[in-house]
Amino acid sequence: MGRALAGALIHAGREVTVWNRTPGRASGLGAREASSVEEAIEAGGLTVVCLLDDASVRETLAPVARELAGADLVNLTSGSARQARELAGWLEGHGARPLAGGIMAVPPTVGTDGAFILYSGERDLFDRAAPVLAPLGRPHWVGADPGFAALYDMAALSGMYGMSAGADHAVTLVQAEGGDVETFRREVLQPWMEQMLPFMVAGADVSETVPEEYNPAMQAAGLRTMLAASDEAGVPADLAGHLRASLWRMRRAAA
Ligand SMILES: NC(=O)c1ccc[n+]([C@@H]2O[C@H](COP(=O)([O-])OP(=O)(O)OC[C@H]3O[C@@H](n4cnc5c(N)ncnc54)[C@H](OP(=O)(O)O)[C@@H]3O)[C@@H](O)[C@H]2O)c1
């Protein structure tokens, strides 16, 4: 991801200095390679951090804490809301101005039209940083609370993995009963999921979104049938475990 970020900035004409624990991984990009973290921070402008996780960011920044005073530091490393808040507090304590981010893109889509990046932290800093960061993906500020970018990032990932688990369960079911998986994926699952996407996103508030059509008793019966079909096919019910929570919610709504 670091390579994709640096590459998009360079492509947009920005001057970029990079540091990576293993040297040479930015070769061929046209970035200036710093030989230490201090040197990268001292290059000035915005400091963008994108490492494996919160622990690796802490491990990398702690030894250079004294160099952070006055730095505008954008952390695009994935983490939890609490980690983002604690890191922002630590950075402020060392005189840096922190902006927390969540990348809603994968390396090949960084800098493309669909890519966007969530940011949270001081609005002034976001306004100054956004034009510089725009080549990475549309900058989208989600609030002053430094934890919000991470919160929305993790929640959005949960939505994606939930859909992915649902698709996995669907394919497993078809396979277990001898269906043609490829045809099912292409001709049924994809168009069906595309049609239902707006309702899936409306999620728990579907009753408010489509009040006329919403019938919790029917929905609950449908989910029961679906779980029974899974049992019939011998597909572990755990794969559809998330549906039991929906069933519980619909039963309550129907009561
Ligand atoms: N890839 C994606 O699709 C994607 C999408 C959205 C968000 N993200 C987020 O972007 C971040 C980076 O992901 P990635 O795909 O680049 O992962 P990656 O390919 O595994 O790269 C991890 C990077 O972190 C560095 N690193 C790991 N541990 C370190 C440590 N203890 N100290 C210093 N540097 C350390 C690695 O350096 P070395 O080269 O020396 O190993 C490498 O540069 C993650 O937080 C990820 O969740 C990724």
GROMACS .gro file of C-alpha atoms and ligand atoms in nm:
model
  303
    1MET     CA    1   0.000   0.000   0.000
    2GLY     CA    2   0.289   0.237   0.078
    3ARG     CA    3   0.419   0.187  -0.274
    4ALA     CA    4   0.077   0.261  -0.425
    5LEU     CA    5   0.037   0.577  -0.214
    6ALA     CA    6   0.383   0.710  -0.298
    7GLY     CA    7   0.334   0.620  -0.665
    8ALA     CA    8   0.001   0.810  -0.687
    9LEU     CA    9   0.153   1.121  -0.528
   10ILE     CA   10   0.455   1.111  -0.758
   11HIS     CA   11   0.228   1.058  -1.059
   12ALA     CA   12   0.044   1.378  -0.957
   13GLY     CA   13   0.372   1.570  -0.955
   14ARG     CA   14   0.433   1.579  -0.578
   15GLU     CA   15   0.787   1.557  -0.445
   16VAL     CA   16   0.798   1.247  -0.224
   17THR     CA   17   1.052   1.123   0.028
   18VAL     CA   18   0.995   0.767   0.150
   19TRP     CA   19   1.121   0.551   0.430
   20ASN     CA   20   1.051   0.178   0.458
   21ARG     CA   21   1.193  -0.064   0.714
   22THR     CA   22   1.327  -0.287   0.437
   23PRO     CA   23   1.516  -0.052   0.204
   24GLY     CA   24   1.462  -0.059  -0.170
   25ARG     CA   25   1.090  -0.136  -0.178
   26ALA     CA   26   1.018   0.201  -0.339
   27SER     CA   27   1.268   0.146  -0.617
   28GLY     CA   28   1.162   0.264  -0.959
   29LEU     CA   29   0.893   0.501  -0.827
   30GLY     CA   30   1.098   0.819  -0.851
   31ALA     CA   31   1.081   0.891  -0.478
   32ARG     CA   32   1.378   1.008  -0.274
   33GLU     CA   33   1.461   0.732  -0.026
   34ALA     CA   34   1.542   0.849   0.325
   35SER     CA   35   1.789   0.637   0.517
   36SER     CA   36   1.611   0.687   0.850
   37VAL     CA   37   1.267   0.774   0.989
   38GLU     CA   38   1.408   1.105   1.119
   39GLU     CA   39   1.528   1.197   0.773
   40ALA     CA   40   1.184   1.123   0.625
   41ILE     CA   41   1.010   1.340   0.887
   42GLU     CA   42   1.262   1.620   0.839
   43ALA     CA   43   1.182   1.627   0.466
   44GLY     CA   44   0.890   1.846   0.576
   45GLY     CA   45   0.548   1.898   0.421
   46LEU     CA   46   0.298   1.630   0.517
   47THR     CA   47   0.424   1.312   0.681
   48VAL     CA   48   0.209   1.016   0.571
   49VAL     CA   49   0.242   0.694   0.766
   50CYS     CA   50   0.112   0.361   0.632
   51LEU     CA   51   0.248   0.054   0.807
   52LEU     CA   52   0.111  -0.285   0.901
   53ASP     CA   53  -0.079  -0.198   1.219
   54ASP     CA   54  -0.091   0.033   1.519
   55ALA     CA   55   0.192  -0.152   1.698
   56SER     CA   56   0.427  -0.106   1.403
   57VAL     CA   57   0.345   0.267   1.389
   58ARG     CA   58   0.417   0.304   1.762
   59GLU     CA   59   0.739   0.106   1.727
   60THR     CA   60   0.851   0.324   1.435
   61LEU     CA   61   0.758   0.664   1.580
   62ALA     CA   62   0.852   0.619   1.948
   63PRO     CA   63   1.229   0.646   1.892
   64VAL     CA   64   1.182   0.969   1.690
   65ALA     CA   65   0.920   1.129   1.917
   66ARG     CA   66   1.135   1.440   1.959
   67GLU     CA   67   1.147   1.502   1.584
   68LEU     CA   68   0.767   1.512   1.563
   69ALA     CA   69   0.718   1.864   1.703
   70GLY     CA   70   0.553   2.078   1.438
   71ALA     CA   71   0.488   1.790   1.197
   72ASP     CA   72   0.153   1.747   1.019
   73LEU     CA   73   0.120   1.370   1.043
   74VAL     CA   74  -0.141   1.169   0.852
   75ASN     CA   75  -0.172   0.809   0.968
   76LEU     CA   76  -0.328   0.584   0.701
   77THR     CA   77  -0.253   0.262   0.888
   78SER     CA   78  -0.564   0.057   0.971
   79GLY     CA   79  -0.653   0.038   1.337
   80SER     CA   80  -0.937   0.063   1.585
   81ALA     CA   81  -1.104   0.387   1.694
   82ARG     CA   82  -0.940   0.363   2.035
   83GLN     CA   83  -0.595   0.310   1.885
   84ALA     CA   84  -0.648   0.613   1.659
   85ARG     CA   85  -0.756   0.832   1.953
   86GLU     CA   86  -0.462   0.720   2.166
   87LEU     CA   87  -0.214   0.773   1.884
   88ALA     CA   88  -0.355   1.120   1.812
   89GLY     CA   89  -0.320   1.209   2.182
   90TRP     CA   90   0.037   1.079   2.187
   91LEU     CA   91   0.127   1.274   1.872
   92GLU     CA   92  -0.027   1.594   2.010
   93GLY     CA   93   0.166   1.538   2.330
   94HIS     CA   94   0.483   1.553   2.119
   95GLY     CA   95   0.378   1.870   1.940
   96ALA     CA   96   0.259   1.710   1.614
   97ARG     CA   97  -0.075   1.781   1.441
   98PRO     CA   98  -0.240   1.444   1.371
   99LEU     CA   99  -0.489   1.351   1.102
  100ALA     CA  100  -0.622   0.994   1.114
  101GLY     CA  101  -0.720   0.814   0.798
  102GLY     CA  102  -0.884   0.500   0.665
  103ILE     CA  103  -0.812   0.392   0.308
  104MET     CA  104  -1.122   0.284   0.119
  105ALA     CA  105  -0.925   0.137  -0.169
  106VAL     CA  106  -0.686  -0.146  -0.245
  107PRO     CA  107  -0.341  -0.083  -0.396
  108PRO     CA  108  -0.449  -0.116  -0.762
  109THR     CA  109  -0.742   0.125  -0.710
  110VAL     CA  110  -0.549   0.394  -0.519
  111GLY     CA  111  -0.580   0.716  -0.716
  112THR     CA  112  -0.865   0.587  -0.935
  113ASP     CA  113  -1.213   0.740  -0.952
  114GLY     CA  114  -1.382   0.505  -0.704
  115ALA     CA  115  -1.113   0.537  -0.437
  116PHE     CA  116  -1.179   0.749  -0.131
  117ILE     CA  117  -1.003   0.805   0.197
  118LEU     CA  118  -1.172   0.878   0.527
  119TYR     CA  119  -1.008   1.137   0.749
  120SER     CA  120  -1.080   1.253   1.101
  121GLY     CA  121  -0.914   1.516   1.317
  122GLU     CA  122  -0.900   1.894   1.315
  123ARG     CA  123  -1.096   2.036   1.024
  124ASP     CA  124  -0.831   2.306   0.958
  125LEU     CA  125  -0.561   2.049   0.914
  126PHE     CA  126  -0.786   1.841   0.688
  127ASP     CA  127  -0.859   2.147   0.472
  128ARG     CA  128  -0.488   2.215   0.432
  129ALA     CA  129  -0.395   1.850   0.372
  130ALA     CA  130  -0.681   1.750   0.141
  131PRO     CA  131  -0.546   1.912  -0.179
  132VAL     CA  132  -0.209   1.742  -0.123
  133LEU     CA  133  -0.368   1.404  -0.051
  134ALA     CA  134  -0.638   1.417  -0.321
  135PRO     CA  135  -0.434   1.215  -0.576
  136LEU     CA  136  -0.467   0.911  -0.343
  137GLY     CA  137  -0.846   0.909  -0.361
  138ARG     CA  138  -1.130   1.151  -0.283
  139PRO     CA  139  -1.063   1.295   0.063
  140HIS     CA  140  -1.368   1.257   0.289
  141TRP     CA  141  -1.367   1.415   0.636
  142VAL     CA  142  -1.585   1.232   0.890
  143GLY     CA  143  -1.539   1.445   1.201
  144ALA     CA  144  -1.305   1.601   1.454
  145ASP     CA  145  -1.294   1.288   1.672
  146PRO     CA  146  -0.969   1.121   1.561
  147GLY     CA  147  -1.129   0.778   1.611
  148PHE     CA  148  -1.403   0.825   1.352
  149ALA     CA  149  -1.202   0.747   1.037
  150ALA     CA  150  -1.094   0.415   1.193
  151LEU     CA  151  -1.445   0.348   1.322
  152TYR     CA  152  -1.606   0.397   0.980
  153ASP     CA  153  -1.323   0.208   0.809
  154MET     CA  154  -1.363  -0.098   1.035
  155ALA     CA  155  -1.745  -0.083   1.016
  156ALA     CA  156  -1.730  -0.065   0.635
  157LEU     CA  157  -1.489  -0.361   0.629
  158SER     CA  158  -1.729  -0.553   0.851
  159GLY     CA  159  -2.006  -0.484   0.598
  160MET     CA  160  -1.784  -0.607   0.316
  161TYR     CA  161  -1.672  -0.921   0.500
  162GLY     CA  162  -2.033  -0.993   0.596
  163MET     CA  163  -2.132  -0.983   0.228
  164SER     CA  164  -1.831  -1.191   0.141
  165ALA     CA  165  -1.926  -1.453   0.404
  166GLY     CA  166  -2.281  -1.452   0.269
  167ALA     CA  167  -2.157  -1.507  -0.087
  168ASP     CA  168  -1.927  -1.783   0.038
  169HIS     CA  169  -2.218  -1.954   0.211
  170ALA     CA  170  -2.434  -1.921  -0.101
  171VAL     CA  171  -2.170  -2.084  -0.322
  172THR     CA  172  -2.104  -2.359  -0.067
  173LEU     CA  173  -2.475  -2.438  -0.057
  174VAL     CA  174  -2.502  -2.465  -0.436
  175GLN     CA  175  -2.188  -2.677  -0.452
  176ALA     CA  176  -2.310  -2.909  -0.174
  177GLU     CA  177  -2.633  -2.983  -0.363
  178GLY     CA  178  -2.454  -3.040  -0.696
  179GLY     CA  179  -2.538  -2.708  -0.861
  180ASP     CA  180  -2.325  -2.536  -1.124
  181VAL     CA  181  -2.127  -2.290  -0.916
  182GLU     CA  182  -1.992  -2.077  -1.202
  183THR     CA  183  -2.334  -2.030  -1.361
  184PHE     CA  184  -2.485  -1.958  -1.022
  185ARG     CA  185  -2.221  -1.693  -0.945
  186ARG     CA  186  -2.256  -1.518  -1.281
  187GLU     CA  187  -2.627  -1.550  -1.359
  188VAL     CA  188  -2.784  -1.548  -1.015
  189LEU     CA  189  -2.565  -1.433  -0.727
  190GLN     CA  190  -2.404  -1.125  -0.883
  191PRO     CA  191  -2.723  -0.972  -1.036
  192TRP     CA  192  -2.919  -1.058  -0.721
  193MET     CA  193  -2.665  -0.898  -0.487
  194GLU     CA  194  -2.640  -0.591  -0.710
  195GLN     CA  195  -3.020  -0.553  -0.704
  196MET     CA  196  -3.031  -0.591  -0.325
  197LEU     CA  197  -2.723  -0.382  -0.240
  198PRO     CA  198  -2.915  -0.063  -0.147
  199PHE     CA  199  -3.137  -0.267   0.088
  200MET     CA  200  -2.841  -0.452   0.239
  201VAL     CA  201  -2.675  -0.117   0.310
  202ALA     CA  202  -2.998   0.016   0.463
  203GLY     CA  203  -2.962  -0.294   0.684
  204ALA     CA  204  -3.114  -0.266   1.026
  205ASP     CA  205  -3.321   0.034   0.920
  206VAL     CA  206  -3.485  -0.148   0.630
  207SER     CA  207  -3.821  -0.108   0.806
  208GLU     CA  208  -3.783   0.270   0.773
  209THR     CA  209  -3.650   0.254   0.419
  210VAL     CA  210  -3.925   0.039   0.266
  211PRO     CA  211  -4.215   0.060   0.515
  212GLU     CA  212  -4.478  -0.071   0.269
  213GLU     CA  213  -4.294  -0.387   0.171
  214TYR     CA  214  -4.136  -0.464   0.507
  215ASN     CA  215  -4.297  -0.758   0.677
  216PRO     CA  216  -4.084  -0.887   0.965
  217ALA     CA  217  -4.288  -1.206   1.012
  218MET     CA  218  -4.237  -1.300   0.645
  219GLN     CA  219  -3.868  -1.207   0.666
  220ALA     CA  220  -3.824  -1.423   0.977
  221ALA     CA  221  -3.998  -1.719   0.806
  222GLY     CA  222  -3.773  -1.670   0.500
  223LEU     CA  223  -3.461  -1.673   0.713
  224ARG     CA  224  -3.577  -1.988   0.896
  225THR     CA  225  -3.630  -2.159   0.559
  226MET     CA  226  -3.286  -2.050   0.442
  227LEU     CA  227  -3.119  -2.189   0.753
  228ALA     CA  228  -3.315  -2.514   0.710
  229ALA     CA  229  -3.196  -2.536   0.347
  230SER     CA  230  -2.841  -2.503   0.474
  231ASP     CA  231  -2.894  -2.785   0.726
  232GLU     CA  232  -3.056  -3.000   0.454
  233ALA     CA  233  -2.751  -2.955   0.231
  234GLY     CA  234  -2.522  -3.045   0.522
  235VAL     CA  235  -2.349  -2.705   0.500
  236PRO     CA  236  -2.229  -2.592   0.843
  237ALA     CA  237  -2.480  -2.347   0.983
  238ASP     CA  238  -2.197  -2.136   1.129
  239LEU     CA  239  -2.140  -1.995   0.780
  240ALA     CA  240  -2.482  -1.835   0.802
  241GLY     CA  241  -2.443  -1.758   1.172
  242HIS     CA  242  -2.481  -1.387   1.114
  243LEU     CA  243  -2.837  -1.457   0.993
  244ARG     CA  244  -2.938  -1.579   1.337
  245ALA     CA  245  -2.886  -1.226   1.468
  246SER     CA  246  -3.108  -1.091   1.188
  247LEU     CA  247  -3.369  -1.357   1.266
  248TRP     CA  248  -3.368  -1.255   1.634
  249ARG     CA  249  -3.409  -0.888   1.538
  250MET     CA  250  -3.699  -0.964   1.299
  251ARG     CA  251  -3.877  -1.183   1.554
  252ARG     CA  252  -3.864  -0.893   1.801
  253ALA     CA  253  -3.995  -0.653   1.536
  254ALA     CA  254  -4.278  -0.894   1.447
  255ALA     CA  255  -4.379  -0.949   1.814
  256LIG     N1  256  -0.347  -0.377   0.096
  256LIG     C1  257  -0.473  -0.336   0.100
  256LIG     O1  258  -0.560  -0.379   0.021
  256LIG     C2  259  -0.514  -0.233   0.201
  256LIG     C3  260  -0.638  -0.164   0.185
  256LIG     C4  261  -0.673  -0.066   0.278
  256LIG     C5  262  -0.592  -0.043   0.388
  256LIG     N2  263  -0.474  -0.112   0.402
  256LIG     C6  264  -0.392  -0.085   0.521
  256LIG     O2  265  -0.266  -0.031   0.482
  256LIG     C7  266  -0.167  -0.074   0.578
  256LIG     C8  267  -0.050  -0.136   0.504
  256LIG     O3  268  -0.099  -0.248   0.432
  256LIG     P1  269  -0.010  -0.319   0.321
  256LIG     O4  270  -0.105  -0.382   0.225
  256LIG     O5  271   0.094  -0.228   0.272
  256LIG     O6  272   0.059  -0.432   0.409
  256LIG     P2  273   0.199  -0.505   0.378
  256LIG     O7  274   0.215  -0.524   0.231
  256LIG     O8  275   0.205  -0.622   0.469
  256LIG     O9  276   0.311  -0.397   0.420
  256LIG     C9  277   0.330  -0.369   0.556
  256LIG    C10  278   0.427  -0.253   0.565
  256LIG    O10  279   0.449  -0.225   0.705
  256LIG    C11  280   0.589  -0.234   0.731
  256LIG     N3  281   0.607  -0.286   0.865
  256LIG    C12  282   0.550  -0.395   0.919
  256LIG     N4  283   0.587  -0.409   1.049
  256LIG    C13  284   0.670  -0.305   1.075
  256LIG    C14  285   0.739  -0.264   1.190
  256LIG     N5  286   0.731  -0.334   1.305
  256LIG     N6  287   0.815  -0.153   1.183
  256LIG    C15  288   0.824  -0.082   1.067
  256LIG     N7  289   0.761  -0.116   0.954
  256LIG    C16  290   0.683  -0.226   0.958
  256LIG    C17  291   0.643  -0.326   0.623
  256LIG    O11  292   0.781  -0.301   0.607
  256LIG     P3  293   0.876  -0.412   0.539
  256LIG    O12  294   0.870  -0.383   0.390
  256LIG    O13  295   1.008  -0.385   0.599
  256LIG    O14  296   0.820  -0.547   0.577
  256LIG    C18  297   0.562  -0.279   0.502
  256LIG    O15  298   0.611  -0.158   0.450
  256LIG    C19  299  -0.236  -0.172   0.674
  256LIG    O16  300  -0.272  -0.106   0.792
  256LIG    C20  301  -0.359  -0.215   0.594
  256LIG    O17  302  -0.465  -0.256   0.678
  256LIG    C21  303  -0.433  -0.205   0.311
   0.00000   0.00000   0.00000
